[in-house]
Short mmCIF file of C-alpha atoms in Angstrom, two decimals:
data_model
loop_
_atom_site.label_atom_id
_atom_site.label_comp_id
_atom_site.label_asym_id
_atom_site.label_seq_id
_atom_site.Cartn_x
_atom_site.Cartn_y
_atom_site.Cartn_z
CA UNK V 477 19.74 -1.48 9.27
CA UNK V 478 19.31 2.63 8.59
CA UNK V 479 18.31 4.18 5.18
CA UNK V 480 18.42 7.35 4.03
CA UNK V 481 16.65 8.44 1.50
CA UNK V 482 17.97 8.78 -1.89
CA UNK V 483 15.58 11.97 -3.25
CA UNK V 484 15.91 15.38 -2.66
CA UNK V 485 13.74 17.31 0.24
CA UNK V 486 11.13 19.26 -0.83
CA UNK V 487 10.48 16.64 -3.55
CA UNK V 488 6.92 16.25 -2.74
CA UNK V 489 5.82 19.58 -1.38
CA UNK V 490 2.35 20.41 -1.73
CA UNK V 491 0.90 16.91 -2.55
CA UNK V 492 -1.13 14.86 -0.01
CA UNK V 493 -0.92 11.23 0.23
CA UNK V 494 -3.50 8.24 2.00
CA UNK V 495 -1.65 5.59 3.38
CA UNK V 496 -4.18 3.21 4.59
CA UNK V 497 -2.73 1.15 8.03
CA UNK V 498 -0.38 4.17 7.85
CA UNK V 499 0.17 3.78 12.04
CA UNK V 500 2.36 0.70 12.22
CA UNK V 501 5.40 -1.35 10.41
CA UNK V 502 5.59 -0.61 6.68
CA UNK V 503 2.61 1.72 7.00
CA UNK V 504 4.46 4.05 9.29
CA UNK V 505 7.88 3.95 7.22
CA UNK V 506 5.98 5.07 3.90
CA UNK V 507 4.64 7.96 5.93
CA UNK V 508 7.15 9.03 7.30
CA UNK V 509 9.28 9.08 4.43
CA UNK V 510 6.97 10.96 2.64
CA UNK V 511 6.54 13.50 4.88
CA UNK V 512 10.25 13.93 4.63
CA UNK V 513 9.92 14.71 1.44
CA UNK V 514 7.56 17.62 2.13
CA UNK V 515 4.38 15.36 1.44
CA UNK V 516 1.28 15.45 3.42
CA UNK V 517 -0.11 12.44 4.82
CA UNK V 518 -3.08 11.20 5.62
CA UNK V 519 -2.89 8.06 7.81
CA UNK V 520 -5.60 5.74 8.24
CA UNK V 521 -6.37 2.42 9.89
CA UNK V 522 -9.13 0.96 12.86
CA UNK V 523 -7.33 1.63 15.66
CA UNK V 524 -7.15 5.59 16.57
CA UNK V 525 -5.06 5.25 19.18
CA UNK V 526 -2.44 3.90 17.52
CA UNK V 527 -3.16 6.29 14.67
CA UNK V 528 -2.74 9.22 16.95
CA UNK V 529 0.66 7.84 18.51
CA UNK V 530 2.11 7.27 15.40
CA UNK V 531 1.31 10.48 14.26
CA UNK V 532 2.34 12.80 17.08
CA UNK V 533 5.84 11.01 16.52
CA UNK V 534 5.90 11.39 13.01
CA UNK V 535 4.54 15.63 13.37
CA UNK V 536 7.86 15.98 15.90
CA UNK V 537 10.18 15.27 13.18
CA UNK V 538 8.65 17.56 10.13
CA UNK V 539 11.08 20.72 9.87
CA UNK V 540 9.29 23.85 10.33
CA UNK V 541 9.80 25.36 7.07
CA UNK V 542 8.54 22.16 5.35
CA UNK V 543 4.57 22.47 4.17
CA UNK V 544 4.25 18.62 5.12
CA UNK V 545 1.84 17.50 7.50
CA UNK V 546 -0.03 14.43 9.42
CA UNK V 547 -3.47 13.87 10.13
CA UNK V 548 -4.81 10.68 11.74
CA UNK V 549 -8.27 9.22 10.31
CA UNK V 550 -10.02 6.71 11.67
CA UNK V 551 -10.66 3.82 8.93
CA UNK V 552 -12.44 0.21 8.79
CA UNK V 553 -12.01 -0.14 5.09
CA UNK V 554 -13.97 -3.01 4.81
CA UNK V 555 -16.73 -0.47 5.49
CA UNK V 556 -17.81 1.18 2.13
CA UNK V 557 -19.52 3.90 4.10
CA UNK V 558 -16.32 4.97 6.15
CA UNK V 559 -14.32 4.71 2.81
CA UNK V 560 -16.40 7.28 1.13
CA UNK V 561 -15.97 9.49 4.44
CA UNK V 562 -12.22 9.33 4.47
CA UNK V 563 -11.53 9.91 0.94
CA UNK V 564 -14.39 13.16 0.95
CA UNK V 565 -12.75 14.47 4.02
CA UNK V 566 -9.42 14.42 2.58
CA UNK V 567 -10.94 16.34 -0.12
CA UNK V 568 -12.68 18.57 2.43
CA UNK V 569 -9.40 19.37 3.87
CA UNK V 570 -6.86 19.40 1.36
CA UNK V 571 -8.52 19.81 -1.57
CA UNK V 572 -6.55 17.25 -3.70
CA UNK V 573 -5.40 13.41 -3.50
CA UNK V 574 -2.52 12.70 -5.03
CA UNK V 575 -1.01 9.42 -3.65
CA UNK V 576 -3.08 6.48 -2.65
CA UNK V 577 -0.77 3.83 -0.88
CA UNK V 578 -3.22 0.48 0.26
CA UNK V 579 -0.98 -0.57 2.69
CA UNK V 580 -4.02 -1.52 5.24
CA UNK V 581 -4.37 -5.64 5.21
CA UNK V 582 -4.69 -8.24 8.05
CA UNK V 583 -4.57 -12.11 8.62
CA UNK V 584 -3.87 -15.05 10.45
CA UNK V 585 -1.88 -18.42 10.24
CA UNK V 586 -3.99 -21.57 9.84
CA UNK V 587 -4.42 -24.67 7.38
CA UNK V 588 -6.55 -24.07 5.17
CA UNK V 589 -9.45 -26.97 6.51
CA UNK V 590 -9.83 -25.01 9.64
CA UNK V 591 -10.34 -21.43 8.31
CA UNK V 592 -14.44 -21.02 9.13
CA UNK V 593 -16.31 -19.00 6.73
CA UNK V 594 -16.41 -15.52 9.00
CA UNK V 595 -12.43 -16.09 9.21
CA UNK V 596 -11.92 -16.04 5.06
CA UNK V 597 -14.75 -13.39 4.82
CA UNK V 598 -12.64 -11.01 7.11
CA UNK V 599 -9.39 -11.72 5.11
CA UNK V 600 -10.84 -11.10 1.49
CA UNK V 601 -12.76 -8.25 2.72
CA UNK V 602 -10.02 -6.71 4.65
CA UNK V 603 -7.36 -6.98 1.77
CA UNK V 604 -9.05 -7.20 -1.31
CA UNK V 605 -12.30 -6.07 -0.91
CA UNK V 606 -10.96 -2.85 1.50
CA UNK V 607 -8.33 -2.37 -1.47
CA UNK V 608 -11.40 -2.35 -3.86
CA UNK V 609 -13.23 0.55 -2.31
CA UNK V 610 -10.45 2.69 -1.44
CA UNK V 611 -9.42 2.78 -5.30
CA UNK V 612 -12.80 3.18 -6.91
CA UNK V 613 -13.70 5.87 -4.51
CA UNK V 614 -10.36 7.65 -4.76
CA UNK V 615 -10.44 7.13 -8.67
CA UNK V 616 -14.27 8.76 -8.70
CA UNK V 617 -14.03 11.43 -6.41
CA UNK V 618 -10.68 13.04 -7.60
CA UNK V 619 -8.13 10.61 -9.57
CA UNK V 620 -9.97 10.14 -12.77
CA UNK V 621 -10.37 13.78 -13.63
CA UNK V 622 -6.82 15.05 -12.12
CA UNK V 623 -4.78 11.86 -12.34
CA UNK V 624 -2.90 10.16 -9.82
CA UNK V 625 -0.79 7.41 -7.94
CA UNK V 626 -1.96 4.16 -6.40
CA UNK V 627 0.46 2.01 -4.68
CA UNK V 628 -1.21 -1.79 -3.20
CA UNK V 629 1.11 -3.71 -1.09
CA UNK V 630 0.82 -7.22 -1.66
CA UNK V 631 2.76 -10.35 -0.67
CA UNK V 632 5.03 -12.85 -2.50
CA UNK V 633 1.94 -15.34 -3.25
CA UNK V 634 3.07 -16.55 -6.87
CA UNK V 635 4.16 -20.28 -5.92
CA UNK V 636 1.01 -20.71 -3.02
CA UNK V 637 0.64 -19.49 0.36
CA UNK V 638 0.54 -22.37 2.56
CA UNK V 639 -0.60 -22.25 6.20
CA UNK V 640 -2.44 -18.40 4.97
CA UNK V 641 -4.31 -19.54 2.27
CA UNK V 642 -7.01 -16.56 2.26
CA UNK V 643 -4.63 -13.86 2.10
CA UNK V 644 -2.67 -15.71 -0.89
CA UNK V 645 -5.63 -15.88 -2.29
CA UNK V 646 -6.76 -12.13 -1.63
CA UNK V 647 -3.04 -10.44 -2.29
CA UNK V 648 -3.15 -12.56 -5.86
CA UNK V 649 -6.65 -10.94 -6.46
CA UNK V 650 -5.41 -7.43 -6.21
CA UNK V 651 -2.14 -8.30 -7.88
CA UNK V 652 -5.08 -9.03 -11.06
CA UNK V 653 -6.55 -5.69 -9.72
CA UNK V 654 -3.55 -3.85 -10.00
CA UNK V 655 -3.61 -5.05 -13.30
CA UNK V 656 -6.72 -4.44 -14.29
CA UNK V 657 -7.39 -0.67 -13.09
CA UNK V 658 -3.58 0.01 -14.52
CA UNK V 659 -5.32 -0.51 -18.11
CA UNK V 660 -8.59 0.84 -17.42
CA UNK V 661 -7.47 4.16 -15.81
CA UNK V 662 -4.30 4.87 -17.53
CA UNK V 663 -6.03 7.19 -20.22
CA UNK V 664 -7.26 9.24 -16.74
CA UNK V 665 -3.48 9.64 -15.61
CA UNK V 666 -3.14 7.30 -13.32
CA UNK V 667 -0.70 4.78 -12.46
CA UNK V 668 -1.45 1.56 -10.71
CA UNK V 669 1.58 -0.57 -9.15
CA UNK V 670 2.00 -3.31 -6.62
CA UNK V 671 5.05 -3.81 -4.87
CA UNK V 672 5.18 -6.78 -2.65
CA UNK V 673 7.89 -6.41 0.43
CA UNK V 674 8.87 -9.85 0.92
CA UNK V 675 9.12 -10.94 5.06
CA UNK V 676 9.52 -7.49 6.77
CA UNK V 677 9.67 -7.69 10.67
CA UNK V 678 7.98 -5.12 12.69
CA UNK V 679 6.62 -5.66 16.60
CA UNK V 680 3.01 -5.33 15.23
CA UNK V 681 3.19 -7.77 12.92
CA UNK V 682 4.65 -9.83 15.03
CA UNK V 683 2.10 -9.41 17.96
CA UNK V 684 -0.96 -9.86 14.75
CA UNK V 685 0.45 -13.51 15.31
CA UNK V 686 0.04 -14.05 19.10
CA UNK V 687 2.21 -16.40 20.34
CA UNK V 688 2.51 -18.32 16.68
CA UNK V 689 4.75 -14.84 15.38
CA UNK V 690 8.29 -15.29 16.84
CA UNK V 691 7.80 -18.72 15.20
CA UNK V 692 6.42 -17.68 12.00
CA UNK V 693 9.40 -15.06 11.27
CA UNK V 694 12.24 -16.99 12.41
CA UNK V 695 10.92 -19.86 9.98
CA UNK V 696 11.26 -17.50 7.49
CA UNK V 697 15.01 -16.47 7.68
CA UNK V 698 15.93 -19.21 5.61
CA UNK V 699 14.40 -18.53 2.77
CA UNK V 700 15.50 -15.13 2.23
CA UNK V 701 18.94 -14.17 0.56
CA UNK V 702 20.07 -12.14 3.22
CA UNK V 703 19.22 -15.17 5.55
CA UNK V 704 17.62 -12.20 7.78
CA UNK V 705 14.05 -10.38 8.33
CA UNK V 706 14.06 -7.03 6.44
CA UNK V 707 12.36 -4.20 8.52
CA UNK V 708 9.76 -1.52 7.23
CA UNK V 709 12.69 1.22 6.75
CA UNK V 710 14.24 -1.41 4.70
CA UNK V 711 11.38 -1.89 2.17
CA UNK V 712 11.24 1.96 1.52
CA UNK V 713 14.74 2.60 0.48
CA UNK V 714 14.19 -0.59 -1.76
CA UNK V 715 10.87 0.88 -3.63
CA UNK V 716 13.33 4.08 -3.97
CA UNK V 717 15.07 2.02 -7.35
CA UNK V 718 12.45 -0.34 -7.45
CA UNK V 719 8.26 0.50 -7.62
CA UNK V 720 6.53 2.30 -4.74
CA UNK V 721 8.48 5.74 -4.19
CA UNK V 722 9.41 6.07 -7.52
CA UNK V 723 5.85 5.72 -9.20
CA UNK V 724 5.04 8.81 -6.58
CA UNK V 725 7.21 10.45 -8.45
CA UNK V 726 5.44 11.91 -11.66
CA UNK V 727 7.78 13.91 -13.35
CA UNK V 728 9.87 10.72 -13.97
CA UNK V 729 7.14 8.06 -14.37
CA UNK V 730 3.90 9.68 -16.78
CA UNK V 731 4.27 6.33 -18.99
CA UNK V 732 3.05 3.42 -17.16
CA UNK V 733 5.28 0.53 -16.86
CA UNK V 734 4.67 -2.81 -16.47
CA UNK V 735 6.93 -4.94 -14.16
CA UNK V 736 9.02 -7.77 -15.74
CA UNK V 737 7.79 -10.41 -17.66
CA UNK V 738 4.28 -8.74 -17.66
CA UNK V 739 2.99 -6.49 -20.88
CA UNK V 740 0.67 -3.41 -19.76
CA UNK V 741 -0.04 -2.57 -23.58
CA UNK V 742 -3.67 -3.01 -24.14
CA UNK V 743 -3.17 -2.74 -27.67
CA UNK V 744 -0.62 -4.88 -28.42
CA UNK V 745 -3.16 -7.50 -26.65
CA UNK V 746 -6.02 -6.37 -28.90
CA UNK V 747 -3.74 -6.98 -31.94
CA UNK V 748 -2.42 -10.17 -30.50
CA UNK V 749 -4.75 -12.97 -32.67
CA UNK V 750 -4.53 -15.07 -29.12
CA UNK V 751 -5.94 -11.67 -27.16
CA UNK V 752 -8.25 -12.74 -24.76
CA UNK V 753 -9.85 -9.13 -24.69
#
């Protein structure tokens, strides 16, 4: 199913944007969208070659009178060191980081008695750990003194992840992240949201599966109300009314919101006689 989008070109002209596993699936459909809307983009993930694919398609389609445009960084963000070296060459370049999206994650299917140590080291690191460094360092270097937007893409994890145990695990650790840093840096101007897609289909996620992923999605059809598999394009439009795009957005969104049911106001907690802080 197509989506347009709902804002205005031009929208985000002049701003520059990390999407971490910005190359493929819901990665790739955040990009591109916000290089639509005059935004430029800084994709990052392990793989340059699918990095510098996915952004030769994406340059092809930015109008020549927009300011918007796509560079491809090479990224293991469970490496501190490379971390550092993407955020300061963003700086280097562009001279300003307004948007981080942590889109960049990875895992695997299996029950949770025959995940080996190495196998739950490389989830946690990859999605929580990787999601750790990129916002410290982007907060440090440039965020904390000129504000900014952090988007994490998690999962639905709330009732248990069965059969992925370490990345229910990891995605519930930076949903308390999110959390966390949303608090801590909100006095620096800068808002920090998770948004998790639900199932979204795409042929590298898929393929992340071997031969357990046609499996694995068509399982999931079921249990969504559309009784179909949404697809990256999808989960843009959504975060248009929704989280992602619109907390990119900072003339609408300078107050930061907490999503429903959950209460972002440290001081109402520190007045609360129950207050755990």
């Amino acid at each position: 199913m197509a989506a347009s989008s709902v804002f205005r070109p031009g929208l985000f002209n002049h701003k520059v944007a990390i999407v971490t596993g910005g190359g493929t699936g819901i990665g790739k459909a955040i990009s591109a969208e916000l290089l639509e809307l005059g935004c430029t983009v800084v994709i990052s993930s392990r793989k340059a070659d699918r990095l510098n694919a996915a952004a030769q398609e994406m340059r092809k389609k930015i109008p020549s009178s927009s300011p918007a445009d796509v560079t491809p960084v090479p990224c293991n963000i469970r490496n501190q060191e490379e971390v550092n070296a993407l955020i300061s060459s963003v700086l280097k370049k562009y001279g300003r980081i307004d948007y981080l999206v942590n889109n960049g994650g990875g895992q695997f299917s299996s029950p949770t008695e025959h995940i080996a140590s190495k196998g739950w080291k490389a989830v946690i690191d990859t999605n929580l750990t990787g999601t750790f460094y990129c916002c410290k360092e982007v907060y440090t270097a440039w965020m904390k003194q000129h504000g900014g937007v952090i988007v994490n893409i998690i999962a639905d994890m709330w009732k248990g992840f069965p059969g992925m145990a370490h990345t229910g695990a990891a995605r519930a650790a930076v949903d308390n992240l999110t959390k966390s840093l949303a608090i801590e840096w909100a006095s620096s101007g800068v808002r920090v949201n998770a948004v998790a897609p639900g199932t979204i289909f795409s042929k590298t996620a898929m393929e992340n599966y071997k031969e357990l992923g046609p499996h694995l999605f068509k399982r999931s059809i079921p249990f969504s109300p559309a009784k179909r598999l949404g697809v990256p394009e999808e989960f843009v439009f959504r975060c248009h009314t929704e989280s992602c795009s619109v907390f990119l957005c900072p003339d609408h969104t300078s107050w930061p919101k907490a999503p429903p049911g959950e209460n972002l106001d440290a001081l109402e907690e520190l007045l609360n006689p129950r207050s755990k802080l």
